[in-house]
Backbone as a chain_set.jsonl record, in Angstrom:
{"seq": "DFELERAGRLLLVAARRWKPSTTGVEPLKGLAAAGEARGGTECVYVLAGEMTRNAQKFAEQSRIRALRGADLVKLTTP", "coords": {"N": [[-11.537, 12.996, -0.285], [-12.147, 12.643, 2.074], [-13.833, 13.859, 4.5], [-13.471, 16.027, 7.789], [-15.309, 17.306, 10.753], [-14.994, 19.994, 12.523], [-15.609, 21.934, 15.718], [-16.22, 23.259, 13.809], [-14.96, 23.96, 11.78], [-13.777, 23.156, 8.762], [-11.931, 20.509, 7.705], [-10.358, 19.007, 4.894], [-9.476, 15.79, 3.809], [-7.252, 14.626, 1.164], [-6.377, 11.068, 0.103], [-6.339, 8.665, -1.754], [-3.642, 8.04, -3.057], [-2.163, 5.963, -3.693], [-0.055, 3.966, -4.818], [1.718, 5.575, -6.459], [5.257, 6.35, -6.692], [6.285, 9.27, -7.344], [4.437, 12.572, -6.54], [2.343, 14.381, -8.321], [1.82, 17.707, -9.532], [-1.074, 17.517, -10.595], [-2.678, 15.934, -8.792], [-3.399, 17.807, -6.095], [-3.641, 20.51, -7.263], [-6.786, 19.336, -7.135], [-7.337, 18.512, -5.095], [-7.522, 21.319, -4.116], [-8.893, 22.872, -5.492], [-11.597, 21.907, -4.455], [-11.156, 22.172, -1.922], [-12.01, 24.621, -1.598], [-14.02, 24.934, -3.394], [-15.617, 23.426, -1.298], [-15.333, 25.203, 1.341], [-13.476, 24.505, 2.89], [-11.335, 24.41, 5.952], [-8.906, 23.804, 6.019], [-6.636, 21.636, 4.203], [-5.61, 18.574, 3.237], [-2.96, 16.245, 2.173], [-2.225, 13.082, 2.099], [0.543, 11.302, 1.502], [2.314, 8.713, 0.192], [4.2, 8.053, -1.107], [7.221, 10.709, -2.663], [6.883, 14.179, -3.204], [6.909, 15.97, -6.459], [9.178, 18.694, -7.046], [7.183, 20.692, -8.119], [5.293, 20.314, -7.611], [5.357, 20.608, -4.462], [6.277, 23.317, -4.296], [2.951, 24.021, -5.35], [1.691, 22.89, -3.086], [2.209, 24.332, -1.249], [1.799, 26.903, -1.919], [-0.855, 26.73, -1.996], [-1.674, 26.181, 0.424], [-1.696, 23.941, 1.041], [-1.124, 20.59, 3.617], [1.472, 17.874, 3.493], [1.161, 14.827, 4.516], [3.42, 12.177, 5.089], [4.997, 8.959, 5.54], [5.871, 8.599, 8.385], [4.683, 11.28, 9.579], [1.742, 10.609, 9.677], [2.599, 8.019, 11.696], [3.3, 9.954, 13.758], [0.923, 11.471, 14.631], [-0.683, 9.256, 15.72], [0.998, 8.372, 17.992], [0.383, 8.757, 21.134]], "CA": [[-11.48, 11.321, -0.29], [-12.607, 12.406, 3.549], [-13.797, 15.796, 5.203], [-13.428, 16.518, 8.88], [-15.706, 19.392, 11.346], [-15.142, 20.106, 14.695], [-15.779, 23.063, 15.848], [-17.487, 24.684, 12.856], [-14.116, 24.349, 10.382], [-13.359, 21.672, 7.869], [-10.277, 19.438, 6.894], [-10.839, 17.905, 3.672], [-8.407, 15.039, 2.916], [-6.57, 12.896, 0.137], [-5.986, 10.413, 0.254], [-5.67, 7.616, -2.633], [-2.648, 8.124, -4.352], [-0.665, 5.283, -2.868], [1.081, 3.44, -5.745], [3.138, 5.82, -7.661], [6.282, 6.754, -5.966], [5.879, 10.712, -6.472], [2.897, 12.922, -6.613], [2.952, 15.246, -8.854], [0.51, 18.806, -9.377], [-2.964, 17.353, -10.709], [-3.576, 15.912, -7.333], [-2.949, 18.598, -5.081], [-5.125, 21.388, -8.052], [-8.118, 18.614, -7.57], [-7.378, 19.081, -3.113], [-7.517, 22.914, -3.88], [-10.273, 22.889, -5.864], [-12.383, 21.024, -3.872], [-11.417, 22.85, -0.711], [-12.094, 25.796, -2.48], [-15.773, 24.319, -3.177], [-16.368, 23.1, 0.424], [-15.093, 26.023, 2.449], [-12.734, 24.116, 4.004], [-10.705, 25.9, 6.337], [-7.415, 22.757, 5.602], [-6.376, 20.4, 2.931], [-4.632, 17.906, 3.838], [-2.606, 15.394, 1.321], [-2.037, 11.587, 1.871], [1.334, 10.197, 0.349], [3.551, 7.416, 0.493], [6.003, 9.003, -1.614], [7.376, 11.907, -2.51], [6.378, 15.121, -4.415], [7.532, 16.546, -7.286], [8.917, 20.371, -6.669], [6.83, 22.228, -8.675], [4.175, 19.882, -6.824], [6.087, 21.22, -2.906], [5.653, 24.532, -5.043], [1.671, 24.482, -5.12], [1.102, 22.307, -2.206], [3.158, 25.337, -0.142], [1.2, 28.259, -2.41], [-1.915, 26.753, -1.664], [-0.967, 26.022, 1.792], [-2.277, 21.995, 1.312], [-0.227, 19.707, 4.178], [1.416, 17.17, 2.814], [1.607, 13.827, 5.454], [4.076, 11.11, 4.919], [3.923, 7.519, 6.81], [6.235, 8.938, 9.659], [4.112, 12.383, 10.181], [0.999, 9.727, 10.723], [2.812, 7.602, 12.839], [3.267, 11.184, 14.669], [-0.429, 11.867, 14.529], [-1.375, 8.222, 16.39], [1.516, 7.928, 18.929], [0.134, 9.397, 22.362]], "C": [[-12.391, 11.893, 1.331], [-12.375, 14.091, 4.07], [-14.665, 15.573, 7.12], [-13.968, 17.703, 9.483], [-15.622, 19.327, 11.954], [-15.078, 21.394, 14.881], [-16.255, 24.013, 14.865], [-16.08, 24.919, 11.437], [-14.107, 23.129, 9.998], [-12.457, 21.654, 7.369], [-10.736, 18.518, 6.023], [-9.446, 17.741, 3.153], [-8.075, 13.906, 2.055], [-5.885, 12.542, 0.127], [-5.835, 8.45, -0.344], [-5.081, 7.068, -3.903], [-1.821, 7.362, -3.617], [0.194, 4.352, -3.504], [2.197, 4.608, -6.515], [3.709, 6.675, -6.566], [6.423, 8.037, -5.574], [4.194, 11.307, -7.438], [3.853, 14.265, -7.89], [1.539, 16.958, -9.057], [-0.911, 18.422, -9.643], [-3.35, 16.948, -9.225], [-3.957, 16.917, -6.835], [-4.115, 19.857, -5.812], [-6.266, 20.537, -7.801], [-8.597, 18.709, -5.867], [-7.688, 20.402, -3.07], [-8.782, 22.718, -3.9], [-11.367, 22.163, -4.576], [-12.27, 21.803, -2.131], [-12.043, 24.26, -0.934], [-13.73, 25.834, -2.442], [-16.35, 24.378, -1.674], [-16.468, 24.066, 1.217], [-13.923, 25.777, 3.418], [-11.177, 24.67, 4.252], [-8.713, 25.306, 6.63], [-7.248, 22.202, 4.804], [-5.381, 20.007, 3.781], [-3.861, 16.729, 2.683], [-1.85, 14.205, 1.798], [-0.974, 11.077, 1.678], [2.238, 9.661, 0.643], [5.033, 7.597, 0.148], [6.758, 9.858, -2.07], [6.723, 13.007, -3.744], [7.623, 15.95, -5.258], [8.183, 18.174, -6.713], [7.901, 21.352, -7.28], [5.341, 21.445, -7.633], [4.075, 20.254, -5.436], [5.091, 22.462, -3.101], [4.525, 25.15, -4.26], [1.162, 24.248, -3.92], [1.073, 24.004, -1.167], [1.994, 27.116, -0.308], [-0.235, 28.181, -2.083], [-2.281, 26.43, -0.202], [-1.839, 24.698, 2.133], [-0.955, 21.389, 1.927], [-0.099, 18.439, 3.755], [1.875, 15.851, 4.663], [1.947, 12.94, 5.127], [3.502, 9.921, 6.321], [4.238, 8.49, 7.83], [5.167, 9.792, 10.581], [3.016, 11.519, 10.485], [1.498, 8.771, 11.639], [2.63, 8.875, 14.058], [1.986, 11.33, 15.195], [-1.443, 10.283, 15.692], [-0.664, 7.801, 17.227], [0.774, 9.339, 20.1], [1.528, 10.678, 22.6]], "O": [[-13.436, 11.272, 1.525], [-11.504, 14.961, 4.075], [-15.774, 15.196, 7.499], [-13.586, 18.836, 9.189], [-16.202, 18.396, 12.512], [-14.393, 22.035, 14.084], [-16.589, 25.189, 15.011], [-16.14, 25.698, 10.486], [-14.367, 22.147, 10.693], [-12.003, 22.527, 6.63], [-11.356, 17.483, 6.268], [-8.64, 18.475, 2.58], [-8.413, 12.723, 2.108], [-4.751, 13.022, 0.129], [-5.457, 7.447, 0.262], [-5.366, 6.395, -4.893], [-0.887, 7.827, -2.964], [1.15, 3.901, -2.875], [3.293, 4.338, -7.006], [3.114, 7.422, -5.789], [6.598, 8.413, -4.415], [3.406, 10.883, -8.283], [4.973, 14.706, -8.148], [0.422, 16.891, -8.544], [-1.841, 18.924, -9.011], [-4.204, 17.551, -8.575], [-5.141, 17.13, -7.097], [-5.159, 20.166, -5.239], [-7.181, 21.074, -8.426], [-9.734, 18.899, -5.436], [-8.155, 20.805, -2.005], [-9.599, 22.494, -3.007], [-11.241, 22.987, -3.67], [-13.222, 21.899, -1.357], [-12.609, 24.786, 0.025], [-14.47, 26.511, -1.728], [-17.188, 25.092, -1.123], [-17.48, 24.125, 1.915], [-13.511, 26.467, 4.35], [-10.291, 25.09, 3.508], [-7.746, 25.903, 7.103], [-8.36, 22.207, 4.277], [-4.646, 20.559, 4.601], [-4.861, 16.18, 2.223], [-0.641, 14.415, 1.898], [-1.221, 9.874, 1.584], [3.065, 10.137, 1.421], [6.171, 7.463, 0.596], [7.668, 9.521, -1.313], [6.242, 12.708, -4.837], [8.729, 16.365, -4.912], [7.475, 18.757, -5.892], [7.812, 22.548, -7.002], [4.529, 22.166, -7.052], [2.938, 20.304, -4.967], [3.982, 22.734, -2.639], [4.504, 25.979, -3.351], [0.325, 25.02, -3.451], [0.122, 24.546, -0.603], [1.624, 27.962, 0.506], [-0.892, 29.205, -1.894], [-3.469, 26.523, 0.106], [-2.474, 24.466, 3.161], [0.111, 21.449, 1.315], [-1.096, 17.741, 3.574], [2.655, 16.117, 5.578], [1.029, 12.279, 4.642], [2.654, 9.835, 7.209], [3.347, 9.212, 8.277], [4.782, 9.485, 11.709], [2.969, 11.386, 11.708], [0.725, 8.618, 12.584], [1.941, 8.734, 15.069], [1.956, 11.309, 16.426], [-2.552, 10.395, 16.215], [-1.112, 6.758, 17.703], [0.719, 10.541, 19.84], [1.552, 11.386, 23.607]]}, "num_chains": 1, "name": "protein.A"}
């Protein structure tokens, strides 16, 4: 959904699935594929709910960072 670039590093962010209370593997696979295709150095998945265990494993294996509500607040707090 977003590409952020700084100092030659490309960060891809997916933040489109706000309604599901649980996120499965499929959206993470899409993010990982986009990161690989674009040469991203990091991928971040923003979610409102929880991830399934399989999704958590996939995120760890694919080095996708998951950000939830409290994590987002920390990013904006000085």
